[in-house]
Amino acid sequence: MFETSRRLPDFPWDKLAPYKQKAAAHPDGIVDLSIGSPVDPVPELIQTALAEAADAPAYPTTIGTSTVRQAAVDWMARRLDVPEVDPQAGVLPVIGTKELIMLLPTLLGIGAGDTVLIPDLAYPTYEAGAALARATSVPVADPATYDGPVRIAYLNSPRNPSGEITSAADLRRAVEWARANGVLLVSDECYAEFGWDARPVSVLHPDVSGGSFDNLLAVHSLSKRSNLAGYRGGFVAGDESVVAELLAVRKHAGLMVPAPIQAAMAAGFADDGHVEEQRSRYLRRRAVLRDALTDAGWVITLSDGGLYLWAEHPDHDAYGSVGALADRGILVAPGSFYGTAGERHVRVALTGTDERVDAAVKRLQE
């Protein structure tokens, strides 16, 4: 009777089930580095803000509180050097950024016959969101090289899964192309706080945008920077006409961030100390995992930012590598989940506890 799911790509994580079972059979238990889900505590100040806002009997507004919008704008200015985003018209809180990306083409009226460009190595939700809207998604290494009509083009830097960081020059070229062709350029920047070998640059940075937000959206989340994946909170900012359209449609859909979550978001964006602590955790895990994998014959490429190592082994394709690591009780994601360009790679998440990461290192050394 209902067949919407048939339009969507297969949910890739279901394919990992047998490898997860194999890894779980290890005498010391599984080390699950397949999903980038935070494992470290939610910062105390955010938990406190959530609890203090718990008495929230009324409906929240779709546009969000002025406090959370101002906190997001201040954070962009402070951490990303993005000035002059209007907190009244240029920013909108969302119920986790996966929700936004999945629904964005539908909310903006993209449909059959329209083209959406996605990165050639990409988080699967870009493709799924286009499919939900009945649009055609086309994977490209560089959107500015595409010849043909396009409605939306996605960027992701630092990129999931490879950790590649797009330079300001390449971002600027994409912006110029988008404006020349009437394309909405959507930059997924949820790993912006985690640049290791290079500093991520926002598409809204004046060196990239030229001081105008026309044709541009930046998408940000607290899931990774503040360990808030379980809270579901993020925001979109940029072109005020597009933000206004999203607000108007989302009002009808009742897509509202709960008031206590908004209070927690505001507290998280206002504080940088907990982010620096989390960066230190990930840097340590990154270093020991990278060394152990390299010593065991793996080659790490890109991985300049984000929460993953992009690894390949000369003896295996993606699933062969997943199987080889599962034999050691380590579960990782095959690069083929993210496109044909990843068919010889695996994505190794840094989101394991120190104890589990050290267990993985020991097994690799053995």
Coordinates of C-alpha atoms in Angstrom, one line a residue:
M1 CA 0.0 0.0 0.0
F2 CA 2.8 2.4 1.0
E3 CA 6.0 2.3 -1.0
T4 CA 8.0 5.4 -0.2
S5 CA 10.8 3.4 1.3
R6 CA 11.4 1.7 -2.1
R7 CA 12.5 5.0 -3.5
L8 CA 15.3 5.2 -0.9
P9 CA 18.7 3.5 -1.1
D10 CA 19.3 0.5 1.1
F11 CA 20.1 1.4 4.7
P12 CA 23.8 0.5 4.6
W13 CA 24.3 -0.4 8.2
D14 CA 22.1 -3.5 7.9
K15 CA 24.9 -5.0 5.8
L16 CA 27.3 -4.9 8.7
A17 CA 25.3 -7.3 10.9
P18 CA 27.3 -10.5 10.1
Y19 CA 30.6 -8.6 10.7
K20 CA 29.3 -7.2 13.9
Q21 CA 28.4 -10.7 15.1
K22 CA 31.9 -11.9 14.2
A23 CA 33.6 -9.0 16.0
A24 CA 31.4 -9.5 19.1
A25 CA 32.7 -13.1 19.4
H26 CA 36.2 -11.8 20.3
P27 CA 37.1 -13.0 23.8
D28 CA 37.7 -9.4 25.0
G29 CA 34.5 -8.1 23.3
I30 CA 33.8 -5.9 20.3
V31 CA 35.6 -2.6 19.6
D32 CA 32.9 -0.8 17.6
L33 CA 34.5 1.9 15.5
S34 CA 31.9 1.7 12.7
I35 CA 29.6 4.6 13.7
G36 CA 30.5 8.2 14.6
S37 CA 28.3 8.3 17.7
P38 CA 29.8 10.1 20.7
V39 CA 30.7 8.0 23.7
D40 CA 32.0 10.6 26.1
P41 CA 29.8 12.4 28.6
V42 CA 27.5 15.3 27.8
P43 CA 29.2 18.4 29.4
E44 CA 27.8 19.2 32.9
L45 CA 26.9 22.8 32.0
I46 CA 24.7 21.5 29.1
Q47 CA 23.0 18.9 31.3
T48 CA 22.3 21.7 33.9
A49 CA 20.8 24.0 31.2
L50 CA 18.5 21.2 30.0
A51 CA 17.3 20.4 33.5
E52 CA 16.7 24.0 34.4
A53 CA 14.5 24.4 31.3
A54 CA 12.5 21.2 31.9
D55 CA 9.3 23.0 33.0
A56 CA 8.2 23.8 29.4
P57 CA 4.5 23.2 29.0
A58 CA 3.9 25.4 26.0
Y59 CA 4.7 24.7 22.4
P60 CA 8.1 26.0 21.3
T61 CA 8.3 28.3 18.2
T62 CA 9.7 27.0 15.0
I63 CA 12.0 30.0 14.7
G64 CA 13.4 29.2 18.1
T65 CA 14.3 31.4 21.0
S66 CA 16.2 34.6 20.5
T67 CA 18.8 33.1 23.0
V68 CA 19.6 30.1 20.9
R69 CA 19.7 32.0 17.7
Q70 CA 22.1 34.6 19.2
A71 CA 24.2 31.9 20.7
A72 CA 24.6 30.2 17.3
V73 CA 25.5 33.6 15.6
D74 CA 28.0 34.4 18.3
W75 CA 29.6 31.0 18.0
M76 CA 30.0 31.3 14.2
A77 CA 31.6 34.7 14.7
R78 CA 33.9 33.5 17.5
R79 CA 35.0 30.1 16.2
L80 CA 34.5 30.3 12.4
D81 CA 35.2 34.0 11.8
V82 CA 31.8 34.4 10.2
P83 CA 30.4 37.9 11.0
E84 CA 27.1 39.6 10.4
V85 CA 24.7 36.7 10.4
D86 CA 21.4 38.3 11.4
P87 CA 20.0 36.3 14.4
Q88 CA 16.5 37.4 13.4
A89 CA 16.5 36.3 9.8
G90 CA 19.6 34.4 9.0
V91 CA 19.5 31.4 11.3
L92 CA 17.1 28.6 12.1
P93 CA 17.4 25.8 14.7
V94 CA 16.6 22.3 13.5
I95 CA 15.9 18.9 15.0
G96 CA 19.3 17.5 14.3
T97 CA 21.0 18.2 11.0
K98 CA 20.3 14.7 9.5
E99 CA 16.6 15.6 9.6
L100 CA 17.3 18.9 7.8
I101 CA 19.4 17.3 5.1
M102 CA 16.9 14.5 4.6
L103 CA 14.0 16.9 4.2
L104 CA 15.7 19.9 2.6
P105 CA 14.9 19.1 -1.0
T106 CA 11.3 18.3 -0.1
L107 CA 10.8 21.4 2.0
L108 CA 12.2 23.6 -0.8
G109 CA 9.9 22.0 -3.5
I110 CA 12.6 20.1 -5.3
G111 CA 11.1 17.2 -7.2
A112 CA 11.0 14.9 -10.2
G113 CA 13.2 16.2 -13.0
D114 CA 15.4 18.2 -10.7
T115 CA 19.1 17.4 -10.1
V116 CA 20.8 17.5 -6.8
L117 CA 24.6 17.2 -6.7
I118 CA 26.2 15.2 -3.9
P119 CA 29.9 14.6 -3.1
D120 CA 31.4 11.5 -4.8
L121 CA 32.3 10.3 -1.3
A122 CA 29.2 11.1 0.8
Y123 CA 27.2 10.6 3.8
P124 CA 24.2 8.5 2.5
T125 CA 21.5 11.0 3.7
Y126 CA 22.3 13.4 0.8
E127 CA 21.2 10.8 -1.7
A128 CA 18.3 9.6 0.4
G129 CA 16.9 13.2 0.7
A130 CA 17.0 13.7 -3.0
A131 CA 15.3 10.3 -3.5
L132 CA 12.6 11.2 -1.0
A133 CA 11.8 14.3 -3.1
R134 CA 11.9 12.2 -6.3
A135 CA 14.8 14.2 -7.6
T136 CA 17.9 12.8 -9.2
S137 CA 21.2 12.8 -7.3
V138 CA 24.5 12.9 -9.1
P139 CA 27.8 12.2 -7.3
V140 CA 30.6 14.6 -8.3
A141 CA 34.1 15.2 -7.2
D142 CA 33.7 19.0 -7.9
P143 CA 30.3 20.6 -8.4
A144 CA 31.7 23.4 -10.4
T145 CA 32.7 21.0 -13.1
Y146 CA 29.1 19.8 -13.6
D147 CA 27.4 20.8 -16.9
G148 CA 23.7 21.0 -16.7
P149 CA 20.8 22.4 -14.6
V150 CA 21.1 21.9 -10.9
R151 CA 18.9 23.0 -8.0
I152 CA 20.9 22.0 -4.9
A153 CA 24.6 21.1 -4.6
Y154 CA 26.0 19.7 -1.3
L155 CA 29.5 20.2 0.1
N156 CA 30.9 18.6 3.2
S157 CA 34.1 19.7 4.9
P158 CA 35.6 18.1 6.9
R159 CA 34.1 15.3 4.8
N160 CA 32.5 12.2 6.1
P161 CA 33.9 9.6 5.6
S162 CA 37.4 10.7 4.3
G163 CA 38.2 13.6 6.6
E164 CA 39.2 15.8 3.6
I165 CA 39.1 19.5 4.2
T166 CA 38.1 21.7 1.3
S167 CA 40.3 24.8 0.8
A168 CA 39.0 28.3 0.9
A169 CA 40.0 28.7 -2.8
D170 CA 37.9 25.6 -3.8
L171 CA 35.0 26.8 -1.7
R172 CA 35.1 30.2 -3.3
R173 CA 35.1 28.7 -6.8
A174 CA 32.1 26.6 -5.8
V175 CA 30.3 29.7 -4.6
E176 CA 31.0 31.6 -7.8
W177 CA 29.7 28.6 -9.8
A178 CA 26.5 28.3 -7.7
R179 CA 25.7 32.0 -8.1
A180 CA 26.4 32.0 -11.8
N181 CA 24.1 29.1 -12.3
G182 CA 21.3 29.8 -9.8
V183 CA 22.2 26.9 -7.6
L184 CA 21.6 26.6 -3.8
L185 CA 25.0 25.6 -2.3
V186 CA 24.5 23.7 1.0
S187 CA 27.7 23.2 3.1
D188 CA 27.5 20.5 5.8
E189 CA 30.0 21.7 8.4
C190 CA 29.1 19.6 11.4
Y191 CA 32.8 18.6 11.9
A192 CA 34.0 22.3 11.8
E193 CA 35.5 22.2 15.3
F194 CA 37.6 19.2 14.4
G195 CA 40.4 20.1 12.0
W196 CA 43.6 18.3 12.7
D197 CA 46.1 18.9 9.8
A198 CA 44.3 21.9 8.4
R199 CA 41.7 24.4 9.6
P200 CA 38.2 24.0 8.2
V201 CA 36.7 27.1 6.6
S202 CA 33.0 27.9 6.5
V203 CA 31.3 28.6 3.2
L204 CA 29.9 31.7 5.0
H205 CA 33.4 33.0 5.8
P206 CA 33.9 36.4 4.0
D207 CA 37.0 35.2 2.2
V208 CA 34.7 32.5 0.6
S209 CA 31.3 34.2 0.4
G210 CA 32.6 37.7 -0.5
G211 CA 30.5 39.1 2.3
S212 CA 27.2 37.9 0.9
F213 CA 25.1 34.9 1.9
D214 CA 23.2 34.7 -1.4
N215 CA 22.7 31.1 -2.6
L216 CA 24.5 29.8 0.5
L217 CA 23.4 27.7 3.5
A218 CA 25.7 26.3 6.2
V219 CA 24.6 23.4 8.3
H220 CA 25.9 23.0 11.9
S221 CA 25.3 20.5 14.7
L222 CA 26.2 20.0 18.3
S223 CA 26.1 16.2 18.0
K224 CA 29.9 16.0 17.5
R225 CA 31.3 19.1 19.1
S226 CA 29.3 18.8 22.3
N227 CA 28.5 15.1 22.5
L228 CA 24.8 15.9 21.9
A229 CA 23.8 13.3 19.3
G230 CA 21.2 12.1 21.7
Y231 CA 19.7 15.6 22.1
R232 CA 19.1 16.2 18.3
G233 CA 20.0 19.9 18.0
G234 CA 21.5 21.9 15.2
F235 CA 20.9 24.9 13.0
V236 CA 21.1 26.2 9.4
A237 CA 22.2 29.7 8.5
G238 CA 22.8 31.7 5.4
D239 CA 20.7 33.1 2.6
E240 CA 17.8 34.9 4.4
S241 CA 15.3 34.2 1.6
V242 CA 15.9 30.4 1.9
V243 CA 15.9 30.5 5.7
A244 CA 12.5 32.3 5.5
E245 CA 11.1 29.7 3.1
L246 CA 12.3 26.9 5.4
L247 CA 10.7 28.6 8.4
A248 CA 7.4 29.1 6.6
V249 CA 7.1 25.4 5.5
R250 CA 8.4 24.0 8.8
K251 CA 5.8 26.0 10.8
H252 CA 3.1 24.0 9.0
A253 CA 4.9 20.7 9.6
G254 CA 5.4 21.4 13.3
L255 CA 9.2 20.9 13.0
M256 CA 10.1 22.6 16.3
V257 CA 13.1 22.0 18.5
P258 CA 11.9 21.3 22.1
A259 CA 12.4 24.2 24.4
P260 CA 14.7 22.4 26.9
I261 CA 16.9 21.3 24.0
Q262 CA 17.1 24.9 22.8
A263 CA 18.3 25.9 26.2
A264 CA 20.9 23.1 26.1
M265 CA 22.0 24.2 22.6
A266 CA 22.5 27.8 23.7
A267 CA 24.6 26.7 26.7
G268 CA 26.7 24.5 24.4
F269 CA 27.3 27.1 21.8
A270 CA 28.3 29.6 24.4
D271 CA 31.1 27.5 25.9
D272 CA 34.3 26.5 24.2
G273 CA 36.1 24.9 27.1
H274 CA 34.3 21.6 26.8
V275 CA 35.1 21.5 23.0
E276 CA 38.8 21.8 23.7
E277 CA 38.6 19.0 26.2
Q278 CA 36.9 16.8 23.6
R279 CA 39.4 17.8 20.9
S280 CA 42.2 16.5 23.2
R281 CA 40.4 13.2 23.6
Y282 CA 40.0 12.7 19.9
L283 CA 43.5 13.8 19.1
R284 CA 44.9 11.2 21.4
R285 CA 42.7 8.4 20.0
R286 CA 43.5 9.5 16.5
A287 CA 47.3 9.4 17.1
V288 CA 47.3 5.9 18.7
L289 CA 44.9 4.4 16.1
R290 CA 46.7 5.9 13.2
D291 CA 50.1 4.6 14.4
A292 CA 48.7 1.1 15.1
L293 CA 47.0 0.8 11.7
T294 CA 50.1 2.1 9.9
D295 CA 52.4 -0.3 11.7
A296 CA 50.0 -3.2 10.8
G297 CA 50.2 -2.4 7.1
W298 CA 47.3 -0.1 6.6
V299 CA 47.6 3.2 4.6
I300 CA 45.9 6.3 6.0
T301 CA 45.0 8.9 3.4
L302 CA 43.3 12.4 3.7
S303 CA 41.9 12.2 7.3
D304 CA 42.8 15.9 7.9
G305 CA 39.7 16.6 10.0
G306 CA 36.6 15.0 11.3
L307 CA 36.2 12.0 13.5
Y308 CA 37.4 9.2 11.2
L309 CA 40.5 7.7 9.7
W310 CA 40.3 6.8 6.0
A311 CA 42.2 3.6 5.7
E312 CA 43.0 1.0 3.0
H313 CA 45.0 -2.2 2.9
P314 CA 46.9 -3.5 -0.2
D315 CA 45.5 -7.0 0.3
H316 CA 41.8 -6.2 0.6
D317 CA 38.9 -4.3 -0.9
A318 CA 36.4 -2.5 1.5
Y319 CA 34.6 -5.6 2.7
G320 CA 37.7 -7.7 2.8
S321 CA 39.2 -5.1 5.1
V322 CA 36.0 -5.1 7.3
G323 CA 36.3 -8.8 7.6
A324 CA 40.0 -8.8 8.4
L325 CA 39.4 -6.3 11.2
A326 CA 36.3 -8.1 12.5
D327 CA 38.5 -11.2 12.9
R328 CA 40.3 -9.1 15.5
G329 CA 37.1 -8.0 17.1
I330 CA 37.2 -4.5 15.5
L331 CA 34.2 -3.3 13.6
V332 CA 34.6 -0.5 11.0
A333 CA 32.5 0.8 8.1
P334 CA 33.3 -0.2 4.5
G335 CA 34.1 2.8 2.3
S336 CA 31.7 1.5 -0.3
F337 CA 28.9 2.7 2.0
Y338 CA 29.8 6.2 0.8
G339 CA 30.2 5.7 -2.9
T340 CA 32.2 3.8 -5.5
A341 CA 35.2 6.0 -4.8
G342 CA 35.5 4.2 -1.4
E343 CA 35.5 0.6 -2.6
R344 CA 39.0 -0.1 -1.3
H345 CA 38.7 1.9 1.9
V346 CA 37.3 1.6 5.4
R347 CA 36.2 4.3 7.7
V348 CA 37.6 4.0 11.3
A349 CA 35.7 6.1 13.8
L350 CA 37.5 7.8 16.7
T351 CA 34.3 7.5 18.8
G352 CA 35.4 4.7 21.0
T353 CA 36.2 5.0 24.7
D354 CA 39.9 5.2 25.6
E355 CA 39.7 1.7 26.9
R356 CA 38.1 0.3 23.7
V357 CA 40.6 2.3 21.5
D358 CA 43.5 0.9 23.5
A359 CA 42.0 -2.6 23.1
A360 CA 42.0 -2.1 19.3
V361 CA 45.5 -0.8 19.3
K362 CA 46.7 -3.9 21.3
R363 CA 44.9 -6.2 18.8
L364 CA 46.5 -4.5 15.9
Q365 CA 49.9 -4.8 17.4
E366 CA 49.4 -8.5 18.0

